[in-house]
Coordinates of C-alpha atoms in Angstrom, one line a residue:
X1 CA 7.6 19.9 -11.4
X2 CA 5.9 17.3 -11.0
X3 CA 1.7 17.2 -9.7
X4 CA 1.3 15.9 -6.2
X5 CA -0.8 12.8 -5.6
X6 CA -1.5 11.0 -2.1
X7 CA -3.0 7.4 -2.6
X8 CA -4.6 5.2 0.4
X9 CA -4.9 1.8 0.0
X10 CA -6.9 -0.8 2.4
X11 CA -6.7 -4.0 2.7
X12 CA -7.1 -7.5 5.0
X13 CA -5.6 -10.8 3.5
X14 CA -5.1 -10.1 -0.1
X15 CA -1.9 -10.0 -0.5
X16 CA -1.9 -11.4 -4.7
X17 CA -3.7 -8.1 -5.1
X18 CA -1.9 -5.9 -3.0
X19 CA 1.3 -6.8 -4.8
X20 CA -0.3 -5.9 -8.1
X21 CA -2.1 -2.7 -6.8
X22 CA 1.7 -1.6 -5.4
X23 CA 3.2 -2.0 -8.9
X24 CA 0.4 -0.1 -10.3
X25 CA 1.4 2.5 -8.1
X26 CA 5.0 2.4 -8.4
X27 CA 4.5 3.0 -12.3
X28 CA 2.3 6.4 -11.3
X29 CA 5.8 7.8 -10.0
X30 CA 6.8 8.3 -13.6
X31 CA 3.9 10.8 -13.7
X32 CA 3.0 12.3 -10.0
X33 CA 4.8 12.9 -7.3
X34 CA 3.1 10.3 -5.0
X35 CA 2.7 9.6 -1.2
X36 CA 1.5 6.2 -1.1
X37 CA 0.0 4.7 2.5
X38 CA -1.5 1.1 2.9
X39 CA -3.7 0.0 6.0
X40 CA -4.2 -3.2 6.8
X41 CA -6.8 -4.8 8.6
X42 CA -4.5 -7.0 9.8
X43 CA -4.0 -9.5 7.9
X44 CA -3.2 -13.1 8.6
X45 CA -1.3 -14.1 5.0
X46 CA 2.0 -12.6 3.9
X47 CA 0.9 -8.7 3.6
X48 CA 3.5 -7.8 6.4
X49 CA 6.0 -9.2 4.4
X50 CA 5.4 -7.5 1.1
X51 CA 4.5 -4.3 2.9
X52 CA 8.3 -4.2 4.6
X53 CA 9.9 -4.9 1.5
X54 CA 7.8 -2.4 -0.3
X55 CA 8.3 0.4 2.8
X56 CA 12.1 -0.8 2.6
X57 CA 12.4 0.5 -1.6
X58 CA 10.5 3.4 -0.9
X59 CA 7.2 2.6 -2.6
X60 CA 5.4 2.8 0.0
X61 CA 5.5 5.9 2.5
X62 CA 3.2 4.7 5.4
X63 CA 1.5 1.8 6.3
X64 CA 0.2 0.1 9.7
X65 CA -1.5 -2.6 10.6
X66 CA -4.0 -2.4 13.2
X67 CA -7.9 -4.1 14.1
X68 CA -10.6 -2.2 13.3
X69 CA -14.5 -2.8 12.5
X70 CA -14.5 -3.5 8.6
X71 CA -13.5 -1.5 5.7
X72 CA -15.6 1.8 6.8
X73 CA -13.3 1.7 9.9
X74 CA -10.5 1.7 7.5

């Protein structure tokens, strides 16, 4: 059996590092059993995008995309 790990990641129009942050997780599933959410703060470049086709593979669990006041609201 495999240990449990939950990962949160924020972000607002990055989505170079995202992409890299999202394979860096991916690779953790040969180790954990991970639950993986994203928030987004929203951004304006292709995050959606990525985000959808990551969701869509099952990398990613959860994500949303919503305003907020800065990465402590995040």
């Amino acid at each position: 059996m495999k240990p449990k790990l939950s990962i949160i990641t924020v972000t607002l129009n990055d989505v170079w590092a995202l992409s890299k942050t999202i394979k860096s997780v991916v690779m953790q599933k040969t180790s954990y059993e991970v639950e993986y959410l994203v928030i987004d703060g929203p951004s304006s470049d292709h995050t959606s995008r990525l985000l959808d086709f990551w969701h869509e593979v099952g990398a990613v669990n959860t994500y949303l995309s919503e305003e907020d006041q800065g990465v402590y609201s995040a």
